[in-house]
PDB file of C-alpha atoms and ligand atoms in Angstrom:
ATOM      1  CA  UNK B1115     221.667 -38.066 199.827  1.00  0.00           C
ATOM      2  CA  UNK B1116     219.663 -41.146 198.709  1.00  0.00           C
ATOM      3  CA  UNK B1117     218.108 -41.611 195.469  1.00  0.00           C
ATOM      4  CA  UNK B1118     214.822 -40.965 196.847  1.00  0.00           C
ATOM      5  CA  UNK B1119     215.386 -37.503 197.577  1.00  0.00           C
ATOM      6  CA  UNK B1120     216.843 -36.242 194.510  1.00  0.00           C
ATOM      7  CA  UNK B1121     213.978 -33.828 194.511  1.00  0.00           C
ATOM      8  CA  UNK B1122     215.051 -31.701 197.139  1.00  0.00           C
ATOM      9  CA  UNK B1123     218.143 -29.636 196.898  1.00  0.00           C
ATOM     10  CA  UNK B1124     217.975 -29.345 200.696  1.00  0.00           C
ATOM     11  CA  UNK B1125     215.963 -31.300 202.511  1.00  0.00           C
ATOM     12  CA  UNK B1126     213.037 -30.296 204.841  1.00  0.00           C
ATOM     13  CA  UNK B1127     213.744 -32.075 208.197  1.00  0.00           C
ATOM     14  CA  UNK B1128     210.300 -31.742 210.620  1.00  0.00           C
ATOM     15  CA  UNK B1129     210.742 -30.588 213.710  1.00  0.00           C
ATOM     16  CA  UNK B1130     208.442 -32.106 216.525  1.00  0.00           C
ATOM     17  CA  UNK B1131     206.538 -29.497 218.183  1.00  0.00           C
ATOM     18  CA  UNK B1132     204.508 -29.654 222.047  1.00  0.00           C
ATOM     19  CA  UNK B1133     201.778 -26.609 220.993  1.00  0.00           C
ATOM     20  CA  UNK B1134     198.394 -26.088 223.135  1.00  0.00           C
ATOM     21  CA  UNK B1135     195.690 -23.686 222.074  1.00  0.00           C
ATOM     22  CA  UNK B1136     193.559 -23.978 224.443  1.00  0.00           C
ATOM     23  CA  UNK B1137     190.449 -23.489 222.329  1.00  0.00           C
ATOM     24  CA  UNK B1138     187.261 -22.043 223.164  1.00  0.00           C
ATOM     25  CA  UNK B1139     184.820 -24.858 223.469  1.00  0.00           C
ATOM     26  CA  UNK B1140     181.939 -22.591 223.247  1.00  0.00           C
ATOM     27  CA  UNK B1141     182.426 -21.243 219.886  1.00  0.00           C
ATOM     28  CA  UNK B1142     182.805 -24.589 218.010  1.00  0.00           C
ATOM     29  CA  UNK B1143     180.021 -24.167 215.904  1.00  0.00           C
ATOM     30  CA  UNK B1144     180.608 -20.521 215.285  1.00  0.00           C
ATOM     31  CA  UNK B1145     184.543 -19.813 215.427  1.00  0.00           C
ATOM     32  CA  UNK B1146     184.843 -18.624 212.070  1.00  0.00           C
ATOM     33  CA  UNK B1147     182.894 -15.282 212.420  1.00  0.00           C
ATOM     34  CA  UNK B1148     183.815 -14.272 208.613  1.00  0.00           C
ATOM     35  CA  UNK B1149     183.274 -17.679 206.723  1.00  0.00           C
ATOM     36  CA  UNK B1150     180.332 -18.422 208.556  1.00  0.00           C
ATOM     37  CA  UNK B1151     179.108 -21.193 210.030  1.00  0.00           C
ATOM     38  CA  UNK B1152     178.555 -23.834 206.695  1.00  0.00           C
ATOM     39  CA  UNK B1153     182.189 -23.123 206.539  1.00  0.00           C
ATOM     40  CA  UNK B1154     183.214 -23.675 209.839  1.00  0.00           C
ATOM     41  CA  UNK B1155     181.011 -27.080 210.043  1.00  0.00           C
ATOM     42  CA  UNK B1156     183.103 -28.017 206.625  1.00  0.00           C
ATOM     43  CA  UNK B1157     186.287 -27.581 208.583  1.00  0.00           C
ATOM     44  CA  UNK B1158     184.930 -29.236 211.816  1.00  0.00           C
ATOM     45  CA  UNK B1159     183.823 -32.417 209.814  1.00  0.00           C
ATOM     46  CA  UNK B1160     187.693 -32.256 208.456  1.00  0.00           C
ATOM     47  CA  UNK B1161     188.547 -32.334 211.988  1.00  0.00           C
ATOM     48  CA  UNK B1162     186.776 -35.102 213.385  1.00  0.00           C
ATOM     49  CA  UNK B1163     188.860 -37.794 211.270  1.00  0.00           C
ATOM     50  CA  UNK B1164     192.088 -36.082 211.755  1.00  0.00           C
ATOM     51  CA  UNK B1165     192.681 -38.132 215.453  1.00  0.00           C
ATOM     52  CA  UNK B1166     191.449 -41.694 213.474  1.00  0.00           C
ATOM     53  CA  UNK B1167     193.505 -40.500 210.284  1.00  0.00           C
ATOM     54  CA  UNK B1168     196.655 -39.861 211.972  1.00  0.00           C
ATOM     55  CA  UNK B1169     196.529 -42.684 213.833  1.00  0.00           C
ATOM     56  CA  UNK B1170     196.600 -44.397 210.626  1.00  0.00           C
ATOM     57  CA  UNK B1171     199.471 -42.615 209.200  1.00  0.00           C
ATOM     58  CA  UNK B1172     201.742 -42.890 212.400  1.00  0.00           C
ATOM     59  CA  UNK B1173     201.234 -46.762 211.927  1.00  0.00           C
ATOM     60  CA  UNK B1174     201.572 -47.234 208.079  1.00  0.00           C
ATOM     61  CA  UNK B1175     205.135 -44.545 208.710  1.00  0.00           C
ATOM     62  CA  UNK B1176     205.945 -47.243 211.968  1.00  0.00           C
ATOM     63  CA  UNK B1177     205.217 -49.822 210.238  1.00  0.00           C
ATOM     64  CA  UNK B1178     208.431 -49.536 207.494  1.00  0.00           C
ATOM     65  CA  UNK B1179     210.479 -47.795 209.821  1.00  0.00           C
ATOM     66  CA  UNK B1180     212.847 -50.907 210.157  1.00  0.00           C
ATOM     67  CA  UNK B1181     213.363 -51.250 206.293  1.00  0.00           C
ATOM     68  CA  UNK B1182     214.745 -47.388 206.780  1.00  0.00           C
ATOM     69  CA  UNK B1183     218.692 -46.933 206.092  1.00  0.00           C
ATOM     70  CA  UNK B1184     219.300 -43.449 204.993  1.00  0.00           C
ATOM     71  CA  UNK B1185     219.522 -42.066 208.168  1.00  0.00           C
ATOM     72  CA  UNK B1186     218.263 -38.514 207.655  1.00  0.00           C
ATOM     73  CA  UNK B1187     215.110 -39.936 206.523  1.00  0.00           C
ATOM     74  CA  UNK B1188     214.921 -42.209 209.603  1.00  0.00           C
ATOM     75  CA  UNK B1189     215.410 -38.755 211.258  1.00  0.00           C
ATOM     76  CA  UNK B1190     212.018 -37.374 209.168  1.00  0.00           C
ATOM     77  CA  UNK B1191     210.264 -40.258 209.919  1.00  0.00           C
ATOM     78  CA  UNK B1192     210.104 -39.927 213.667  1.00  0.00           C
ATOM     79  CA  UNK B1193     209.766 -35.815 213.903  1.00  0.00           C
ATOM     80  CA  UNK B1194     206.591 -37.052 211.369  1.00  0.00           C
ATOM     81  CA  UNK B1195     205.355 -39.052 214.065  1.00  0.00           C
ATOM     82  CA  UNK B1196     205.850 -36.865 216.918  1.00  0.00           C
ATOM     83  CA  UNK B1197     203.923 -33.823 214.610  1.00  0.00           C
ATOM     84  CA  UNK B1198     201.127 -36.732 214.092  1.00  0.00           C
ATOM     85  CA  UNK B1199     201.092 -37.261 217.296  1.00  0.00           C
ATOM     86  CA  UNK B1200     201.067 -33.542 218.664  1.00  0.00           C
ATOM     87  CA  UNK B1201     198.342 -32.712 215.798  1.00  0.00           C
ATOM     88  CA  UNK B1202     196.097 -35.470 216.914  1.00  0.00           C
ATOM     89  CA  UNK B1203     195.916 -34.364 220.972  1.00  0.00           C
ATOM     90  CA  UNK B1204     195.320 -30.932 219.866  1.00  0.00           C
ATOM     91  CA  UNK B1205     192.651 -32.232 217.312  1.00  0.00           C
ATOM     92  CA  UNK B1206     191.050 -34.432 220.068  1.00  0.00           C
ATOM     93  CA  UNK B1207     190.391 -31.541 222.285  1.00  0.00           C
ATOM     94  CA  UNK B1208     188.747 -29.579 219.354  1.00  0.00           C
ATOM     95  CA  UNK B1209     186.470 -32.599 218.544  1.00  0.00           C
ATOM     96  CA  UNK B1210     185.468 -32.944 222.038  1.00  0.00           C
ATOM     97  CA  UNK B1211     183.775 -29.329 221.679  1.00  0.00           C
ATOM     98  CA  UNK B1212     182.098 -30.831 218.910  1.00  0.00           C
ATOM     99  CA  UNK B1213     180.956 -33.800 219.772  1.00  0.00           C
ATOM    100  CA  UNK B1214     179.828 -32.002 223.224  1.00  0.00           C
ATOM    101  CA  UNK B1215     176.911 -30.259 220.340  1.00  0.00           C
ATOM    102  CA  UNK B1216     176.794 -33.137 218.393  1.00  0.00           C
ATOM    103  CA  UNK B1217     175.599 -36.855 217.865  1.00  0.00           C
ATOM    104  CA  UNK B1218     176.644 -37.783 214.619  1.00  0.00           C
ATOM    105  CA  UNK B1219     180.180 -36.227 214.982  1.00  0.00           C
ATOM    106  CA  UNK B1220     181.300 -38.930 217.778  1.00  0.00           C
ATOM    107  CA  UNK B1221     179.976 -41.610 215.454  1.00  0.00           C
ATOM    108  CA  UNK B1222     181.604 -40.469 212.779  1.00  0.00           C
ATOM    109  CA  UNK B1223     184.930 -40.792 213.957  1.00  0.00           C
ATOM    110  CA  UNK B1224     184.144 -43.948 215.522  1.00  0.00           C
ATOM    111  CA  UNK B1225     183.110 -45.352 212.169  1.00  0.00           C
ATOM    112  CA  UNK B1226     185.879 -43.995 210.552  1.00  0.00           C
ATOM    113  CA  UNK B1227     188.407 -45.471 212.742  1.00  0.00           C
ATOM    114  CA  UNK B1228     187.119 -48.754 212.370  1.00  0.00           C
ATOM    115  CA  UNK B1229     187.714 -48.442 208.566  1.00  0.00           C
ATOM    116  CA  UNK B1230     190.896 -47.480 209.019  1.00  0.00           C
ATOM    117  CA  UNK B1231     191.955 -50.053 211.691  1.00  0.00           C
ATOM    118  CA  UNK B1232     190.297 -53.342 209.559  1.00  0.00           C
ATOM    119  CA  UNK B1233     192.744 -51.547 206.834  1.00  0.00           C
ATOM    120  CA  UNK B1234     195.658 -52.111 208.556  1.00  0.00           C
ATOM    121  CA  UNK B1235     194.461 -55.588 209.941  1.00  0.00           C
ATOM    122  CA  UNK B1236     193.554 -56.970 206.785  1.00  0.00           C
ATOM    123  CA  UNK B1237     194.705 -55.492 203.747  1.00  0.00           C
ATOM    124  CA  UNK B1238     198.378 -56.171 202.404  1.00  0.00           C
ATOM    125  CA  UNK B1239     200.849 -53.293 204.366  1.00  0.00           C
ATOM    126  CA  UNK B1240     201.392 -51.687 200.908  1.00  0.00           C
ATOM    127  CA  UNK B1241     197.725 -50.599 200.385  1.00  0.00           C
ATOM    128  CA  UNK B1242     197.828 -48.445 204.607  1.00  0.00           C
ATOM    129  CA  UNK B1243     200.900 -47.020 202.583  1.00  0.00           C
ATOM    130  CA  UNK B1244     199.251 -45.851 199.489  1.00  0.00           C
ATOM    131  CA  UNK B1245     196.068 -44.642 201.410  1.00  0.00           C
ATOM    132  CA  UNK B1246     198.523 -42.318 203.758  1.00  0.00           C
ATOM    133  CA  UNK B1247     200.481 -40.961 201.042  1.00  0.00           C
ATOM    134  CA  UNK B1248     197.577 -40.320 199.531  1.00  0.00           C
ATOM    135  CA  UNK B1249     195.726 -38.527 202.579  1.00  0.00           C
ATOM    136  CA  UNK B1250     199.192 -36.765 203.258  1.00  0.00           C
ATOM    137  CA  UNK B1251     198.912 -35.122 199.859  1.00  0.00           C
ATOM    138  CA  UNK B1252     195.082 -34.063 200.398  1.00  0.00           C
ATOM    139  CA  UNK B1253     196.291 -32.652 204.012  1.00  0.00           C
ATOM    140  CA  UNK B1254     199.369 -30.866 201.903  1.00  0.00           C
ATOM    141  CA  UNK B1255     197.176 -28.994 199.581  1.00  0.00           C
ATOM    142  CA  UNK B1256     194.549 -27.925 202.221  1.00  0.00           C
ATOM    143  CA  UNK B1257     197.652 -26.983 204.176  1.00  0.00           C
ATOM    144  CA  UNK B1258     199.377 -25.272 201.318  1.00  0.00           C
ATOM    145  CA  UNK B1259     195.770 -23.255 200.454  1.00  0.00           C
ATOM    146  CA  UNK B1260     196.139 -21.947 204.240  1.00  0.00           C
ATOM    147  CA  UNK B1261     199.380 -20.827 203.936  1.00  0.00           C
ATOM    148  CA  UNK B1262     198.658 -19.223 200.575  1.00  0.00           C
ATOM    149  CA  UNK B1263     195.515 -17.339 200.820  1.00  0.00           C
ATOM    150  CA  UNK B1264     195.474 -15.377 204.127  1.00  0.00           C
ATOM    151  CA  UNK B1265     191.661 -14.303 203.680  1.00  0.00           C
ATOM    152  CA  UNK B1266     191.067 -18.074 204.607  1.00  0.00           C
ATOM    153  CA  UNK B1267     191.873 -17.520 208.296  1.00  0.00           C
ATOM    154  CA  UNK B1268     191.148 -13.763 207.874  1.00  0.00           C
ATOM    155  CA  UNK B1269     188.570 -13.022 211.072  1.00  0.00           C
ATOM    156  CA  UNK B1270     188.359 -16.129 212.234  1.00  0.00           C
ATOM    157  CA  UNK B1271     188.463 -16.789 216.280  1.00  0.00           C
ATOM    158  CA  UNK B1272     192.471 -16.770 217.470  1.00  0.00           C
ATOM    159  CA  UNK B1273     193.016 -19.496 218.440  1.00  0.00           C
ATOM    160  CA  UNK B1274     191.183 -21.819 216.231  1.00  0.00           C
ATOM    161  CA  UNK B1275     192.744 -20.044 213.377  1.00  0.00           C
ATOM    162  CA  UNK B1276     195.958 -20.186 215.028  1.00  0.00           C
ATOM    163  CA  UNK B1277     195.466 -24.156 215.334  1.00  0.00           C
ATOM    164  CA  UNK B1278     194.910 -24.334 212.123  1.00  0.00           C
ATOM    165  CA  UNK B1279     198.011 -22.584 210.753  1.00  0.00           C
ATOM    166  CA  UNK B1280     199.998 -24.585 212.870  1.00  0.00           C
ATOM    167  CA  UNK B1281     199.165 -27.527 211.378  1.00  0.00           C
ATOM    168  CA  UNK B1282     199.241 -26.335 208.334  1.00  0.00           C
ATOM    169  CA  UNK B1283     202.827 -25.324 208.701  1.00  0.00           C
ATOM    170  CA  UNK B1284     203.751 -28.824 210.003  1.00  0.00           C
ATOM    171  CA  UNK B1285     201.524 -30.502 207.155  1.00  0.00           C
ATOM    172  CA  UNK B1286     203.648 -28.768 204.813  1.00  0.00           C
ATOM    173  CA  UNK B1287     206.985 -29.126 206.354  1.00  0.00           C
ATOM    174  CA  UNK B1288     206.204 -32.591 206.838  1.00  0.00           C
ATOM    175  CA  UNK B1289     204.438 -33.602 203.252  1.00  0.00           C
ATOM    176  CA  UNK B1290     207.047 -35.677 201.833  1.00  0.00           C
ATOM    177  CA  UNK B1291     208.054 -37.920 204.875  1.00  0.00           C
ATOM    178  CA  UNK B1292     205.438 -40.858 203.788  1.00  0.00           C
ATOM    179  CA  UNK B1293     206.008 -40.337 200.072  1.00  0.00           C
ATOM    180  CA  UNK B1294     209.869 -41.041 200.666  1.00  0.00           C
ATOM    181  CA  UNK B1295     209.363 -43.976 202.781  1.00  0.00           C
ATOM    182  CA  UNK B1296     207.092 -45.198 199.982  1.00  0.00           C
ATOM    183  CA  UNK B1297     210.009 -44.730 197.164  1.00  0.00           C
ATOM    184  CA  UNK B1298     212.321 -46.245 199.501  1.00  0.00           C
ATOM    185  CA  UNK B1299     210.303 -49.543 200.192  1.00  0.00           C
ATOM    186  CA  UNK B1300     207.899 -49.646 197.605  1.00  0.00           C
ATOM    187  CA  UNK B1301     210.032 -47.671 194.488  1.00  0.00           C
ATOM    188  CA  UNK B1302     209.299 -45.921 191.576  1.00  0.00           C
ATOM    189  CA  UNK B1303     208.620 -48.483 188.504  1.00  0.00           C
ATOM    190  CA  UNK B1304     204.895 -48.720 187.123  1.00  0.00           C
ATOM    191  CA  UNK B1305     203.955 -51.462 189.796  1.00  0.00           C
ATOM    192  CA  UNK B1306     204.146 -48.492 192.471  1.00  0.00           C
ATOM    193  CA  UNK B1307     202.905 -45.933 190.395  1.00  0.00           C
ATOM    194  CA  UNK B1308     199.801 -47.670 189.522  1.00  0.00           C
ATOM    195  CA  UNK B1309     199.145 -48.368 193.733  1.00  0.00           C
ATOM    196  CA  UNK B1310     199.727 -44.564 194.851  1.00  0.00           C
ATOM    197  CA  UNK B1311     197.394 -43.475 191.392  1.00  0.00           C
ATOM    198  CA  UNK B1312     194.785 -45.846 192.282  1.00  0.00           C
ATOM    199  CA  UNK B1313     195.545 -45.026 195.857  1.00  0.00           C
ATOM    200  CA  UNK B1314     194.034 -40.863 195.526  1.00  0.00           C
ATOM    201  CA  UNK B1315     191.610 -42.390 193.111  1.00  0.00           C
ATOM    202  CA  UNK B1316     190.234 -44.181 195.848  1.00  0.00           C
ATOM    203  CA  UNK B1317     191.129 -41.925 198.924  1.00  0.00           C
ATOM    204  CA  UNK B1318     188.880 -39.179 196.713  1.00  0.00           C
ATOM    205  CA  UNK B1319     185.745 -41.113 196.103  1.00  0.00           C
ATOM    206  CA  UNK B1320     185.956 -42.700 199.619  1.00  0.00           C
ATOM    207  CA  UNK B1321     186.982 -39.168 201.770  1.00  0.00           C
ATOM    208  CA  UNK B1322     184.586 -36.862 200.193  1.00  0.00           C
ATOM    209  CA  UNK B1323     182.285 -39.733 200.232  1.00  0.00           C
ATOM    210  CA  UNK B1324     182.318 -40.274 203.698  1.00  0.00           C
ATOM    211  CA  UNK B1325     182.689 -36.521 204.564  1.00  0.00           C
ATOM    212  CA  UNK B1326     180.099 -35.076 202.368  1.00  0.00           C
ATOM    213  CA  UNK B1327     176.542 -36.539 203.973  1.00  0.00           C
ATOM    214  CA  UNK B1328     178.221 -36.140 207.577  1.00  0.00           C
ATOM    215  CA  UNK B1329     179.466 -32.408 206.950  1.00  0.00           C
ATOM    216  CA  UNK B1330     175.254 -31.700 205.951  1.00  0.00           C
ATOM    217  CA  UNK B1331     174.339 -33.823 208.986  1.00  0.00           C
ATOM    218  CA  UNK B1332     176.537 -31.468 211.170  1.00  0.00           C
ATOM    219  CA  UNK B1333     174.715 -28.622 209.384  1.00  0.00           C
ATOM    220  CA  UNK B1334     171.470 -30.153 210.199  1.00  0.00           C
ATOM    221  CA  UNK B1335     172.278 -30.515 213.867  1.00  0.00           C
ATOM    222  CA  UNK B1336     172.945 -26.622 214.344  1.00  0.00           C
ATOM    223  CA  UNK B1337     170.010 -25.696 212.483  1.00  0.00           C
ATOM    224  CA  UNK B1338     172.246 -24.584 209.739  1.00  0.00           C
ATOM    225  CA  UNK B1339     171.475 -26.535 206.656  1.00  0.00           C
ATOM    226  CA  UNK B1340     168.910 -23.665 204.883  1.00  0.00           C
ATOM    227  CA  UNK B1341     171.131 -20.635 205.939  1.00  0.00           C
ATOM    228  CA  UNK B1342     171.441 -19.259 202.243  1.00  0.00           C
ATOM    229  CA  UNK B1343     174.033 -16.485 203.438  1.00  0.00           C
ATOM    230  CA  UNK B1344     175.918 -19.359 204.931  1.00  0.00           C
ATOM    231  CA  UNK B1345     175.897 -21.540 201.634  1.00  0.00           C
ATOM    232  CA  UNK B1346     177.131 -18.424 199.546  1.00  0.00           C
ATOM    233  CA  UNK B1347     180.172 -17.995 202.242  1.00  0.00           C
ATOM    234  CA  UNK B1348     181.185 -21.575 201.774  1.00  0.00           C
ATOM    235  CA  UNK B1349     180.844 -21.180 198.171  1.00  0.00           C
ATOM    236  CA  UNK B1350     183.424 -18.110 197.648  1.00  0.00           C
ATOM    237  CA  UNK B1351     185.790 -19.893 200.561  1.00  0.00           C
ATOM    238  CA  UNK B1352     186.005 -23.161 199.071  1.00  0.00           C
ATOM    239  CA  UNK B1353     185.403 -22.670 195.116  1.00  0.00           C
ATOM    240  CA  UNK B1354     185.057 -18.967 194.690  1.00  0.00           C
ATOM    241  CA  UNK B1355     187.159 -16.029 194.873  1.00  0.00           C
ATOM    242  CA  UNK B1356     188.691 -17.089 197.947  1.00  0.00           C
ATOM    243  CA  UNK B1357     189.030 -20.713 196.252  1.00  0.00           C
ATOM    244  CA  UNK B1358     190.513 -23.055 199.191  1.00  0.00           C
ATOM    245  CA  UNK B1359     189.593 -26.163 196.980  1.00  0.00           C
ATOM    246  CA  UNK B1360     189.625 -24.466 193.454  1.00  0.00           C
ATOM    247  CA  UNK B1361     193.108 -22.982 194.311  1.00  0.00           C
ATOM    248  CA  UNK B1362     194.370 -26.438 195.061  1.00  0.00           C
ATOM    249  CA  UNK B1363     193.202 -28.293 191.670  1.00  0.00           C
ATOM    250  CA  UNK B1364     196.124 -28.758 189.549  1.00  0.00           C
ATOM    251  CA  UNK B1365     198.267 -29.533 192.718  1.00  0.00           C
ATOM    252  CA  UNK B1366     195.834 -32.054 193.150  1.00  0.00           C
ATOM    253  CA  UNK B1367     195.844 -33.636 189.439  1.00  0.00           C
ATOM    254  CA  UNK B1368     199.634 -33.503 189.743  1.00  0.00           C
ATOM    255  CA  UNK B1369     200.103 -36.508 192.202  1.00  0.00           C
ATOM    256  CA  UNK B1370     199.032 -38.529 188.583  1.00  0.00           C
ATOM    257  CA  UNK B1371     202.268 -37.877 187.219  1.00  0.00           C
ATOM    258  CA  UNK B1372     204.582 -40.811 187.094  1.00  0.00           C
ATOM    259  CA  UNK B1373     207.453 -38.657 188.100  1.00  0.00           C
ATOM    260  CA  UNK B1374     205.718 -36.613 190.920  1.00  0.00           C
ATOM    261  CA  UNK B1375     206.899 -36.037 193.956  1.00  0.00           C
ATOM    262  CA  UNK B1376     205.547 -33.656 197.159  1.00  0.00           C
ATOM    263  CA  UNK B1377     208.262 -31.101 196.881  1.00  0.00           C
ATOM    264  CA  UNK B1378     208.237 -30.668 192.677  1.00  0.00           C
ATOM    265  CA  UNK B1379     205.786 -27.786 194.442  1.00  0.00           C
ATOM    266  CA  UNK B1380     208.409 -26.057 196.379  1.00  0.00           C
ATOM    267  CA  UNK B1381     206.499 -24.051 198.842  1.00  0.00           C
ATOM    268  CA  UNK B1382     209.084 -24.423 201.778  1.00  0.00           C
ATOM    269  CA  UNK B1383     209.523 -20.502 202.192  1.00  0.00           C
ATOM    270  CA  UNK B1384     205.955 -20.776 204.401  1.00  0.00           C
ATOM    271  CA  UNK B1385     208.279 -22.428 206.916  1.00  0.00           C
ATOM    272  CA  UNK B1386     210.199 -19.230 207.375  1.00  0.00           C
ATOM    273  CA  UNK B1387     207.064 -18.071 209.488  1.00  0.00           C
ATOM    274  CA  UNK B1388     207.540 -20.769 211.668  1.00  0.00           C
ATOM    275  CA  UNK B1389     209.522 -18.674 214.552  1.00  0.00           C
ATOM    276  CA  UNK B1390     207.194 -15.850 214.098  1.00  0.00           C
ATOM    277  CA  UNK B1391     204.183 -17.766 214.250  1.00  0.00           C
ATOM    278  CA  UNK B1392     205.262 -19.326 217.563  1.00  0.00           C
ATOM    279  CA  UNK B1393     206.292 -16.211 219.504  1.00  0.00           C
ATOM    280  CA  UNK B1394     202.619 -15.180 218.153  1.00  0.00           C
ATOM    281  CA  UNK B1395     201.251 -18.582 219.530  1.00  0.00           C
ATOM    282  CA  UNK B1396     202.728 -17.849 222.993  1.00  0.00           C
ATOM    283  CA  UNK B1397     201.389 -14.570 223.010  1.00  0.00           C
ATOM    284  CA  UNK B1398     197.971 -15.931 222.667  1.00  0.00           C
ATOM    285  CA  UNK B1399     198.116 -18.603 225.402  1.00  0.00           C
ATOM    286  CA  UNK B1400     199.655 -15.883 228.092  1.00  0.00           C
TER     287      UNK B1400
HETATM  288 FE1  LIG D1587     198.633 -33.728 210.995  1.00  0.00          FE
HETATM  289 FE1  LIG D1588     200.486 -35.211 207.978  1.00  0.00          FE
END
């Protein structure tokens, strides 16, 4: 085992998965009957950049793939690009509901992907790197707060909840492809520490920057954006009881340790569910 993966006593090898849900176009804006519907718009804003964002991530991985000589690691790196790739189809059908009900949503993602792709045209390879590691670790802990709390998905529509576990399982099974790639080609010294810390620095104020006024435009589309009951939802589900975000803080803070790494927060025994959540899967699209 390379030095890179010292962390993990065995490692987590991703395993590339072809999954339809065949979701329910109609019931974009309302799928999550429990949560509500600020809720659900707050999770279909999420989903709008996953296509543009994983796009990004499958060619900052590519990218280094050559420099790549531990060969279970070369192994990760392409099951992490088949997931990507599987995650993004799936979340291109779920954004076509949406942007189907709404104008801003296709702009969004349009904008969002040109960000990204100037990125990758312009800025030096290392800085794609440090923005993907840093978006895989965001992904990991909203994964990881799925997996974790069951009353997120609790009463939500099937198959959109179902969609959303399955990434989350492959999220978390895949979280610390990108970060090894990055200790392989970029290290560990205080030159590559300083990128991946300013790296989430920036990935935070930029994300929730971009997200936030497009999430209340959503709202405003549907009508939505003065449904009190609504707001209170979102509250418990994201910082409340329920706590997706809240849950998810010190995970978050941890990525500033000089000595972090994705797995130091050994949640692997979600991916014993794997098996059972397929068989479940294929029960739902019979
Ligand atoms: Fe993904
Ligand atoms: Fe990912």
């Amino acid at each position: 085992m390379s030095d890179n993966r010292k962390h993990q006593e065995a490692p987590v090898l991703p395993v590339r998965r072809d999954v339809r849900f065949g979701l329910p176009a109609d019931q974009i804006g309302s799928w999550h009957y429990t949560a509500g519907p600020v809720f659900t718009a707050f999770l279909n804003t999420f989903s709008i950049v996953l296509p543009v964002g994983e796009r990004f991530f499958m060619d900052n991985v590519r990218a280094y793939r050559d420099q790549i000589t531990d060969p279970e690691l070369k192994k990760a790196v392409t099951a992490f690009i088949g997931q990507e790739a599987m995650h993004s189809r799936e979340h291109i059908e779920y954004n076509n509901a949406l942007f189907a009900v709404s104008s801003i949503a296709p702009k969004f993602e349009k904008f969002v992907g040109k960000i990204l792709t100037s990125i990758n045209k312009y800025a030096p390879r290392p800085i794609g790197l440090a923005g993907t590691i840093a978006l895989e670790h965001f992904t990991a802990l909203l994964a990881d707060s799925v997996l974790s709390e069951p009353r997120i998905s609790e009463g939500a529509e099937p198959h959109y909840a179902a969609l959303w576990r399955w990434h989350s399982l492959e999220e978390t099974e895949h979280k610390a492809v990108a970060y090894d790639v990055w200790e392989t080609v970029i290290g560990t010294g205080p030159g590559a520490y300083a990128l991946r810390a300013v790296g989430l620095a920036a990935a935070t104020v930029i994300f929730w920057g971009l997200v936030i006024p497009v999430f209340l435009e959503v709202l405003r589309e549907e009508g939505k954006l003065t449904d009190v009951d609504g707001w209170k939802k979102f509250y418990k589900f994201t910082m409340g009881d329920i706590g997706l975000i809240r849950i998810q803080l010190r995970n978050y803070i941890d990525y500033f340790r000089p000595d972090f790494h994705p797995w130091d927060h050994d949640n692997r025994k979600y991916l014993e569910q794997i098996d059972e959540f397929l068989a479940y899967q294929q029960s739902l699209a019979a």
